[in-house]
PDB file of C-alpha atoms and ligand atoms in Angstrom:
ATOM      1  CA  UNK A 169       1.238 -11.382  18.598  1.00  0.00           C
ATOM      2  CA  UNK A 170       0.768 -10.397  22.241  1.00  0.00           C
ATOM      3  CA  UNK A 171      -1.044  -7.152  21.343  1.00  0.00           C
ATOM      4  CA  UNK A 172      -3.648  -6.146  18.782  1.00  0.00           C
ATOM      5  CA  UNK A 173      -2.025  -6.119  15.368  1.00  0.00           C
ATOM      6  CA  UNK A 174      -0.836  -2.611  14.490  1.00  0.00           C
ATOM      7  CA  UNK A 175      -1.699  -1.843  10.880  1.00  0.00           C
ATOM      8  CA  UNK A 176      -0.567   1.006   8.638  1.00  0.00           C
ATOM      9  CA  UNK A 177      -2.726   1.394   5.520  1.00  0.00           C
ATOM     10  CA  UNK A 178      -1.374   3.057   2.361  1.00  0.00           C
ATOM     11  CA  UNK A 179      -3.846   4.551  -0.108  1.00  0.00           C
ATOM     12  CA  UNK A 180      -4.008   6.837  -3.126  1.00  0.00           C
ATOM     13  CA  UNK A 181      -7.736   7.100  -3.768  1.00  0.00           C
ATOM     14  CA  UNK A 182     -11.241   6.225  -2.696  1.00  0.00           C
ATOM     15  CA  UNK A 183     -10.303   3.890   0.121  1.00  0.00           C
ATOM     16  CA  UNK A 184     -13.273   1.529  -0.095  1.00  0.00           C
ATOM     17  CA  UNK A 185     -11.005  -1.343   0.942  1.00  0.00           C
ATOM     18  CA  UNK A 186      -9.698   0.805   3.791  1.00  0.00           C
ATOM     19  CA  UNK A 187     -13.336   1.316   4.836  1.00  0.00           C
ATOM     20  CA  UNK A 188     -13.907  -2.425   5.194  1.00  0.00           C
ATOM     21  CA  UNK A 189     -10.891  -2.596   7.529  1.00  0.00           C
ATOM     22  CA  UNK A 190     -12.096   0.409   9.520  1.00  0.00           C
ATOM     23  CA  UNK A 191     -15.536  -1.184   9.867  1.00  0.00           C
ATOM     24  CA  UNK A 192     -14.098  -4.581  10.809  1.00  0.00           C
ATOM     25  CA  UNK A 193     -11.845  -3.043  13.465  1.00  0.00           C
ATOM     26  CA  UNK A 194     -14.735  -0.992  14.855  1.00  0.00           C
ATOM     27  CA  UNK A 195     -17.196  -3.861  15.164  1.00  0.00           C
ATOM     28  CA  UNK A 196     -14.652  -6.302  16.596  1.00  0.00           C
ATOM     29  CA  UNK A 197     -14.422  -8.692  13.629  1.00  0.00           C
ATOM     30  CA  UNK A 198     -10.800  -7.691  13.011  1.00  0.00           C
ATOM     31  CA  UNK A 199      -8.309  -7.744  15.900  1.00  0.00           C
ATOM     32  CA  UNK A 200      -6.397  -4.774  14.491  1.00  0.00           C
ATOM     33  CA  UNK A 201      -5.595  -1.178  15.328  1.00  0.00           C
ATOM     34  CA  UNK A 202      -5.227   0.978  12.241  1.00  0.00           C
ATOM     35  CA  UNK A 203      -2.523   3.237  13.626  1.00  0.00           C
ATOM     36  CA  UNK A 204      -2.293   5.557  10.643  1.00  0.00           C
ATOM     37  CA  UNK A 205      -3.446   5.955   7.055  1.00  0.00           C
ATOM     38  CA  UNK A 206      -0.852   7.321   4.657  1.00  0.00           C
ATOM     39  CA  UNK A 207      -1.617   8.695   1.197  1.00  0.00           C
ATOM     40  CA  UNK A 208       0.650   9.968  -1.559  1.00  0.00           C
ATOM     41  CA  UNK A 209      -2.215  12.230  -2.690  1.00  0.00           C
ATOM     42  CA  UNK A 210      -3.725  14.986  -0.558  1.00  0.00           C
ATOM     43  CA  UNK A 211      -7.102  14.637  -2.337  1.00  0.00           C
ATOM     44  CA  UNK A 212      -7.550  10.904  -1.660  1.00  0.00           C
ATOM     45  CA  UNK A 213     -11.099  10.386  -0.377  1.00  0.00           C
ATOM     46  CA  UNK A 214      -9.815   7.604   1.878  1.00  0.00           C
ATOM     47  CA  UNK A 215      -8.223  10.295   4.069  1.00  0.00           C
ATOM     48  CA  UNK A 216     -11.736  11.533   4.918  1.00  0.00           C
ATOM     49  CA  UNK A 217     -12.828   8.010   5.739  1.00  0.00           C
ATOM     50  CA  UNK A 218      -9.889   7.702   8.148  1.00  0.00           C
ATOM     51  CA  UNK A 219     -10.477  11.098   9.718  1.00  0.00           C
ATOM     52  CA  UNK A 220     -14.144  10.228  10.292  1.00  0.00           C
ATOM     53  CA  UNK A 221     -12.971   7.167  12.213  1.00  0.00           C
ATOM     54  CA  UNK A 222     -10.495   9.312  14.214  1.00  0.00           C
ATOM     55  CA  UNK A 223      -7.504   7.549  12.648  1.00  0.00           C
ATOM     56  CA  UNK A 224      -4.407   9.741  12.197  1.00  0.00           C
ATOM     57  CA  UNK A 225      -3.610  10.514   8.570  1.00  0.00           C
ATOM     58  CA  UNK A 226      -0.430  11.555   6.812  1.00  0.00           C
ATOM     59  CA  UNK A 227       0.181  12.750   3.274  1.00  0.00           C
ATOM     60  CA  UNK A 228       3.573  12.267   1.695  1.00  0.00           C
ATOM     61  CA  UNK A 229       3.706  13.369  -1.924  1.00  0.00           C
ATOM     62  CA  UNK A 230       6.090  11.766  -4.364  1.00  0.00           C
ATOM     63  CA  UNK A 231       6.319  15.177  -6.035  1.00  0.00           C
ATOM     64  CA  UNK A 232       8.412  16.438  -3.134  1.00  0.00           C
ATOM     65  CA  UNK A 233      11.206  13.919  -3.725  1.00  0.00           C
ATOM     66  CA  UNK A 234      13.752  13.733  -6.530  1.00  0.00           C
ATOM     67  CA  UNK A 235      13.402  10.012  -7.194  1.00  0.00           C
ATOM     68  CA  UNK A 236      11.791   6.764  -6.089  1.00  0.00           C
ATOM     69  CA  UNK A 237      14.626   5.823  -3.712  1.00  0.00           C
ATOM     70  CA  UNK A 238      14.373   9.067  -1.712  1.00  0.00           C
ATOM     71  CA  UNK A 239      10.584   8.937  -1.640  1.00  0.00           C
ATOM     72  CA  UNK A 240      10.549   5.325  -0.493  1.00  0.00           C
ATOM     73  CA  UNK A 241      13.107   6.088   2.233  1.00  0.00           C
ATOM     74  CA  UNK A 242      10.952   8.925   3.560  1.00  0.00           C
ATOM     75  CA  UNK A 243       7.822   6.785   3.315  1.00  0.00           C
ATOM     76  CA  UNK A 244       9.497   3.952   5.222  1.00  0.00           C
ATOM     77  CA  UNK A 245      10.664   6.357   7.943  1.00  0.00           C
ATOM     78  CA  UNK A 246       7.106   7.616   8.317  1.00  0.00           C
ATOM     79  CA  UNK A 247       5.667   4.105   8.446  1.00  0.00           C
ATOM     80  CA  UNK A 248       8.267   2.983  10.983  1.00  0.00           C
ATOM     81  CA  UNK A 249       7.299   5.829  13.332  1.00  0.00           C
ATOM     82  CA  UNK A 250       4.073   3.875  13.882  1.00  0.00           C
ATOM     83  CA  UNK A 251       5.803   0.520  14.472  1.00  0.00           C
ATOM     84  CA  UNK A 252       3.338  -1.524  12.458  1.00  0.00           C
ATOM     85  CA  UNK A 253       3.078  -5.302  12.503  1.00  0.00           C
ATOM     86  CA  UNK A 254       1.459  -5.159   9.073  1.00  0.00           C
ATOM     87  CA  UNK A 255       1.488  -2.737   6.136  1.00  0.00           C
ATOM     88  CA  UNK A 256      -1.630  -2.925   3.975  1.00  0.00           C
ATOM     89  CA  UNK A 257      -1.549  -1.529   0.452  1.00  0.00           C
ATOM     90  CA  UNK A 258      -5.120  -0.561  -0.391  1.00  0.00           C
ATOM     91  CA  UNK A 259      -5.117   1.105  -3.780  1.00  0.00           C
ATOM     92  CA  UNK A 260      -1.674   2.675  -3.269  1.00  0.00           C
ATOM     93  CA  UNK A 261      -0.775   3.548  -6.847  1.00  0.00           C
ATOM     94  CA  UNK A 262       3.002   3.538  -6.595  1.00  0.00           C
ATOM     95  CA  UNK A 263       5.619   1.096  -7.762  1.00  0.00           C
ATOM     96  CA  UNK A 264       7.799   0.347  -4.749  1.00  0.00           C
ATOM     97  CA  UNK A 265      11.578  -0.016  -4.762  1.00  0.00           C
ATOM     98  CA  UNK A 266      13.171  -3.321  -3.880  1.00  0.00           C
ATOM     99  CA  UNK A 267      14.718  -1.887  -0.701  1.00  0.00           C
ATOM    100  CA  UNK A 268      11.288  -0.737   0.485  1.00  0.00           C
ATOM    101  CA  UNK A 269       9.630  -4.062  -0.268  1.00  0.00           C
ATOM    102  CA  UNK A 270      12.421  -6.034   1.390  1.00  0.00           C
ATOM    103  CA  UNK A 271      12.098  -3.961   4.546  1.00  0.00           C
ATOM    104  CA  UNK A 272       8.512  -5.192   5.004  1.00  0.00           C
ATOM    105  CA  UNK A 273       9.099  -8.735   3.807  1.00  0.00           C
ATOM    106  CA  UNK A 274       6.388 -11.022   5.111  1.00  0.00           C
ATOM    107  CA  UNK A 275       4.428  -8.151   6.639  1.00  0.00           C
ATOM    108  CA  UNK A 276       3.053  -6.266   3.650  1.00  0.00           C
ATOM    109  CA  UNK A 277      -0.105  -7.234   1.766  1.00  0.00           C
ATOM    110  CA  UNK A 278      -1.644  -5.968  -1.473  1.00  0.00           C
ATOM    111  CA  UNK A 279      -4.933  -6.524  -3.233  1.00  0.00           C
ATOM    112  CA  UNK A 280      -4.886  -6.730  -6.993  1.00  0.00           C
ATOM    113  CA  UNK A 281      -7.980  -6.728  -9.214  1.00  0.00           C
ATOM    114  CA  UNK A 282      -7.299  -9.875 -11.234  1.00  0.00           C
ATOM    115  CA  UNK A 283      -6.862 -13.581 -10.822  1.00  0.00           C
ATOM    116  CA  UNK A 284      -3.077 -13.461 -10.550  1.00  0.00           C
ATOM    117  CA  UNK A 285      -0.874 -14.415 -12.310  1.00  0.00           C
ATOM    118  CA  UNK A 286      -3.242 -13.135 -14.999  1.00  0.00           C
ATOM    119  CA  UNK A 287      -3.256  -9.399 -15.749  1.00  0.00           C
ATOM    120  CA  UNK A 288      -0.540  -7.873 -13.613  1.00  0.00           C
ATOM    121  CA  UNK A 289      -0.421  -4.077 -13.785  1.00  0.00           C
ATOM    122  CA  UNK A 290      -3.210  -1.691 -14.768  1.00  0.00           C
ATOM    123  CA  UNK A 291      -6.582  -1.822 -16.604  1.00  0.00           C
ATOM    124  CA  UNK A 292      -7.200  -5.382 -15.526  1.00  0.00           C
ATOM    125  CA  UNK A 293     -10.985  -5.346 -16.014  1.00  0.00           C
ATOM    126  CA  UNK A 294     -10.792  -4.063 -19.569  1.00  0.00           C
ATOM    127  CA  UNK A 295      -8.054  -6.548 -20.378  1.00  0.00           C
ATOM    128  CA  UNK A 296     -10.114  -9.455 -19.002  1.00  0.00           C
ATOM    129  CA  UNK A 297     -13.080  -8.402 -21.171  1.00  0.00           C
ATOM    130  CA  UNK A 298     -10.915  -7.969 -24.267  1.00  0.00           C
ATOM    131  CA  UNK A 299      -9.315 -11.369 -23.721  1.00  0.00           C
ATOM    132  CA  UNK A 300     -12.797 -12.906 -23.746  1.00  0.00           C
ATOM    133  CA  UNK A 301     -12.370 -14.496 -20.324  1.00  0.00           C
ATOM    134  CA  UNK A 302     -15.476 -15.970 -18.715  1.00  0.00           C
ATOM    135  CA  UNK A 303     -14.072 -15.381 -15.228  1.00  0.00           C
ATOM    136  CA  UNK A 304     -12.225 -12.586 -13.524  1.00  0.00           C
ATOM    137  CA  UNK A 305     -11.616 -11.639  -9.916  1.00  0.00           C
ATOM    138  CA  UNK A 306      -9.189 -10.349  -7.322  1.00  0.00           C
ATOM    139  CA  UNK A 307      -6.209 -11.626  -5.365  1.00  0.00           C
ATOM    140  CA  UNK A 308      -4.631 -10.778  -2.016  1.00  0.00           C
ATOM    141  CA  UNK A 309      -0.906 -11.434  -1.975  1.00  0.00           C
ATOM    142  CA  UNK A 310       2.237 -10.837   0.033  1.00  0.00           C
ATOM    143  CA  UNK A 311       4.268  -8.109  -1.626  1.00  0.00           C
ATOM    144  CA  UNK A 312       7.603  -9.069  -3.152  1.00  0.00           C
ATOM    145  CA  UNK A 313       9.875  -6.941  -5.353  1.00  0.00           C
ATOM    146  CA  UNK A 314       8.303  -8.073  -8.646  1.00  0.00           C
ATOM    147  CA  UNK A 315       5.138  -6.083  -9.361  1.00  0.00           C
ATOM    148  CA  UNK A 316       1.930  -8.016  -8.564  1.00  0.00           C
ATOM    149  CA  UNK A 317       3.900 -11.258  -8.434  1.00  0.00           C
ATOM    150  CA  UNK A 318       4.112 -12.125  -4.737  1.00  0.00           C
ATOM    151  CA  UNK A 319       2.644 -15.342  -3.299  1.00  0.00           C
ATOM    152  CA  UNK A 320      -1.156 -15.289  -3.479  1.00  0.00           C
ATOM    153  CA  UNK A 321      -3.085 -15.963  -0.272  1.00  0.00           C
ATOM    154  CA  UNK A 322      -6.700 -15.828  -1.405  1.00  0.00           C
ATOM    155  CA  UNK A 323      -8.630 -15.172  -4.605  1.00  0.00           C
ATOM    156  CA  UNK A 324     -12.287 -14.460  -5.299  1.00  0.00           C
ATOM    157  CA  UNK A 325     -13.723 -15.306  -8.718  1.00  0.00           C
ATOM    158  CA  UNK A 326     -16.590 -13.561 -10.450  1.00  0.00           C
ATOM    159  CA  UNK A 327     -18.228 -14.303 -13.800  1.00  0.00           C
ATOM    160  CA  UNK A 328     -17.667 -11.939 -16.716  1.00  0.00           C
ATOM    161  CA  UNK A 329     -21.169 -11.344 -18.151  1.00  0.00           C
ATOM    162  CA  UNK A 330     -21.854 -10.799 -21.846  1.00  0.00           C
ATOM    163  CA  UNK A 331     -22.930  -7.160 -21.427  1.00  0.00           C
ATOM    164  CA  UNK A 332     -20.197  -6.212 -18.937  1.00  0.00           C
ATOM    165  CA  UNK A 333     -18.191  -3.072 -19.463  1.00  0.00           C
ATOM    166  CA  UNK A 334     -15.130  -2.057 -17.472  1.00  0.00           C
ATOM    167  CA  UNK A 335     -17.210  -0.258 -14.817  1.00  0.00           C
ATOM    168  CA  UNK A 336     -19.743  -3.035 -14.218  1.00  0.00           C
ATOM    169  CA  UNK A 337     -17.029  -5.668 -13.998  1.00  0.00           C
ATOM    170  CA  UNK A 338     -14.962  -3.477 -11.670  1.00  0.00           C
ATOM    171  CA  UNK A 339     -17.977  -3.127  -9.347  1.00  0.00           C
ATOM    172  CA  UNK A 340     -18.517  -6.888  -9.237  1.00  0.00           C
ATOM    173  CA  UNK A 341     -14.838  -7.467  -8.482  1.00  0.00           C
ATOM    174  CA  UNK A 342     -14.685  -4.737  -5.833  1.00  0.00           C
ATOM    175  CA  UNK A 343     -17.544  -6.206  -3.856  1.00  0.00           C
ATOM    176  CA  UNK A 344     -15.409  -9.352  -3.613  1.00  0.00           C
ATOM    177  CA  UNK A 345     -12.305  -7.361  -2.674  1.00  0.00           C
ATOM    178  CA  UNK A 346     -14.284  -6.132   0.297  1.00  0.00           C
ATOM    179  CA  UNK A 347     -14.838  -9.738   1.427  1.00  0.00           C
ATOM    180  CA  UNK A 348     -11.398 -11.256   0.945  1.00  0.00           C
ATOM    181  CA  UNK A 349      -9.088  -8.421   2.024  1.00  0.00           C
ATOM    182  CA  UNK A 350     -10.452  -8.204   5.583  1.00  0.00           C
ATOM    183  CA  UNK A 351     -10.284 -11.992   5.809  1.00  0.00           C
ATOM    184  CA  UNK A 352      -6.594 -12.107   4.867  1.00  0.00           C
ATOM    185  CA  UNK A 353      -5.864  -9.247   7.281  1.00  0.00           C
ATOM    186  CA  UNK A 354      -7.732 -11.095  10.023  1.00  0.00           C
ATOM    187  CA  UNK A 355      -5.701 -14.267   9.428  1.00  0.00           C
ATOM    188  CA  UNK A 356      -2.476 -12.268   9.636  1.00  0.00           C
ATOM    189  CA  UNK A 357      -3.593 -10.409  12.760  1.00  0.00           C
ATOM    190  CA  UNK A 358      -4.552 -13.667  14.442  1.00  0.00           C
ATOM    191  CA  UNK A 359      -1.042 -14.994  13.749  1.00  0.00           C
ATOM    192  CA  UNK A 360      -2.452 -17.708  11.463  1.00  0.00           C
ATOM    193  CA  UNK A 361      -0.916 -16.462   8.209  1.00  0.00           C
ATOM    194  CA  UNK A 362       2.830 -16.342   7.622  1.00  0.00           C
ATOM    195  CA  UNK A 363       5.177 -16.032   4.689  1.00  0.00           C
ATOM    196  CA  UNK A 364       7.847 -18.694   5.071  1.00  0.00           C
ATOM    197  CA  UNK A 365      10.887 -19.582   2.975  1.00  0.00           C
ATOM    198  CA  UNK A 366       8.973 -22.243   1.062  1.00  0.00           C
ATOM    199  CA  UNK A 367       5.670 -20.419   0.710  1.00  0.00           C
ATOM    200  CA  UNK A 368       2.593 -19.271   2.580  1.00  0.00           C
ATOM    201  CA  UNK A 369       1.596 -21.023   5.771  1.00  0.00           C
ATOM    202  CA  UNK A 370      -2.011 -20.795   6.962  1.00  0.00           C
ATOM    203  CA  UNK A 371      -2.806 -22.399  10.297  1.00  0.00           C
ATOM    204  CA  UNK A 372       0.609 -24.075  10.224  1.00  0.00           C
ATOM    205  CA  UNK A 373       0.123 -25.750   6.826  1.00  0.00           C
ATOM    206  CA  UNK A 374       1.737 -24.728   3.576  1.00  0.00           C
ATOM    207  CA  UNK A 375      -0.740 -23.482   0.990  1.00  0.00           C
ATOM    208  CA  UNK A 376      -0.058 -25.259  -2.271  1.00  0.00           C
ATOM    209  CA  UNK A 377      -2.507 -22.987  -4.031  1.00  0.00           C
ATOM    210  CA  UNK A 378      -4.423 -19.877  -3.007  1.00  0.00           C
ATOM    211  CA  UNK A 379      -7.633 -20.200  -1.012  1.00  0.00           C
ATOM    212  CA  UNK A 380     -10.364 -19.702  -3.644  1.00  0.00           C
ATOM    213  CA  UNK A 381     -13.854 -18.366  -3.015  1.00  0.00           C
ATOM    214  CA  UNK A 382     -16.882 -17.650  -5.177  1.00  0.00           C
ATOM    215  CA  UNK A 383     -19.373 -14.830  -4.699  1.00  0.00           C
ATOM    216  CA  UNK A 384     -22.176 -17.185  -3.635  1.00  0.00           C
ATOM    217  CA  UNK A 385     -20.004 -19.099  -1.146  1.00  0.00           C
ATOM    218  CA  UNK A 386     -19.708 -18.231   2.507  1.00  0.00           C
ATOM    219  CA  UNK A 387     -16.167 -17.371   3.500  1.00  0.00           C
ATOM    220  CA  UNK A 388     -13.945 -19.660   5.535  1.00  0.00           C
ATOM    221  CA  UNK A 389     -13.273 -18.555   9.128  1.00  0.00           C
TER     222      UNK A 389
HETATM  223  C1  GRF B 448      -8.924  -1.683  -5.856  1.00  0.00           C
HETATM  224  O1  GRF B 448      -9.662  -2.015  -6.978  1.00  0.00           O
HETATM  225  C2  GRF B 448      -7.720  -2.554  -5.713  1.00  0.00           C
HETATM  226  O2  GRF B 448      -7.862  -3.798  -6.300  1.00  0.00           O
HETATM  227  C3  GRF B 448      -6.656  -1.785  -6.439  1.00  0.00           C
HETATM  228  O3  GRF B 448      -6.964  -0.433  -6.224  1.00  0.00           O
HETATM  229  C4  GRF B 448      -8.344  -0.281  -5.967  1.00  0.00           C
HETATM  230  C5  GRF B 448      -8.510   0.492  -4.702  1.00  0.00           C
HETATM  231  O4  GRF B 448      -9.833   0.835  -4.451  1.00  0.00           O
HETATM  232  N1  GRF B 448      -5.362  -2.183  -5.953  1.00  0.00           N
HETATM  233  P1  GRF B 448     -10.206   1.555  -3.086  1.00  0.00           P
HETATM  234  O5  GRF B 448      -9.369   2.811  -3.006  1.00  0.00           O
HETATM  235  O6  GRF B 448      -9.938   0.594  -1.984  1.00  0.00           O
HETATM  236  O7  GRF B 448     -11.671   1.888  -3.223  1.00  0.00           O
END
């Protein structure tokens, strides 16, 4: 990339992952320009985070469109106005149509709060507790048409503790989300991370499995 990576971030809620990208861009750790933040909900707190950082925000409500196809077309038109190199889904609570996903093939990332392929979909923390798993975590992946099933770039693992409830486990996982999402975005922005026909390439080498980190480990560069 001959310019700083142009990033559009899509949110629906709090935007704590968005905040880590804003902070990383501001202090120079991330070679990105967040060119706009788009929410499907006008009350998403992440919009305030963006506004505070003087990033343009847009709200496009799914309620104003008759179906998913029309909404996704309008959303894509809005995104394309900003000519992003990368689309970052950061708590965007919408299922995306295949046409939308295909349009951003290889340039759209998501973070999911589980060790994929375990626990696709919602309520992942509760499901990990109920399944009696000793470990849980989060995954950053390229987005493909199947929900939460795209190739995984990096995962962080956390222990599930005996007295964990959904909220305590979610907090432990989120603190790891805030480490690995900026790292994956940085790799992409530096041109080191690519989705190729046969899988993910990082620094020119195919990843045979996701990069895995633990809470007590320092992150790779
Ligand atoms: C995160 O837990 C992420 O894993 C999931 O949605 C949540 C977004 O949180 N996809 P925030 O809005 O970034 O605080």
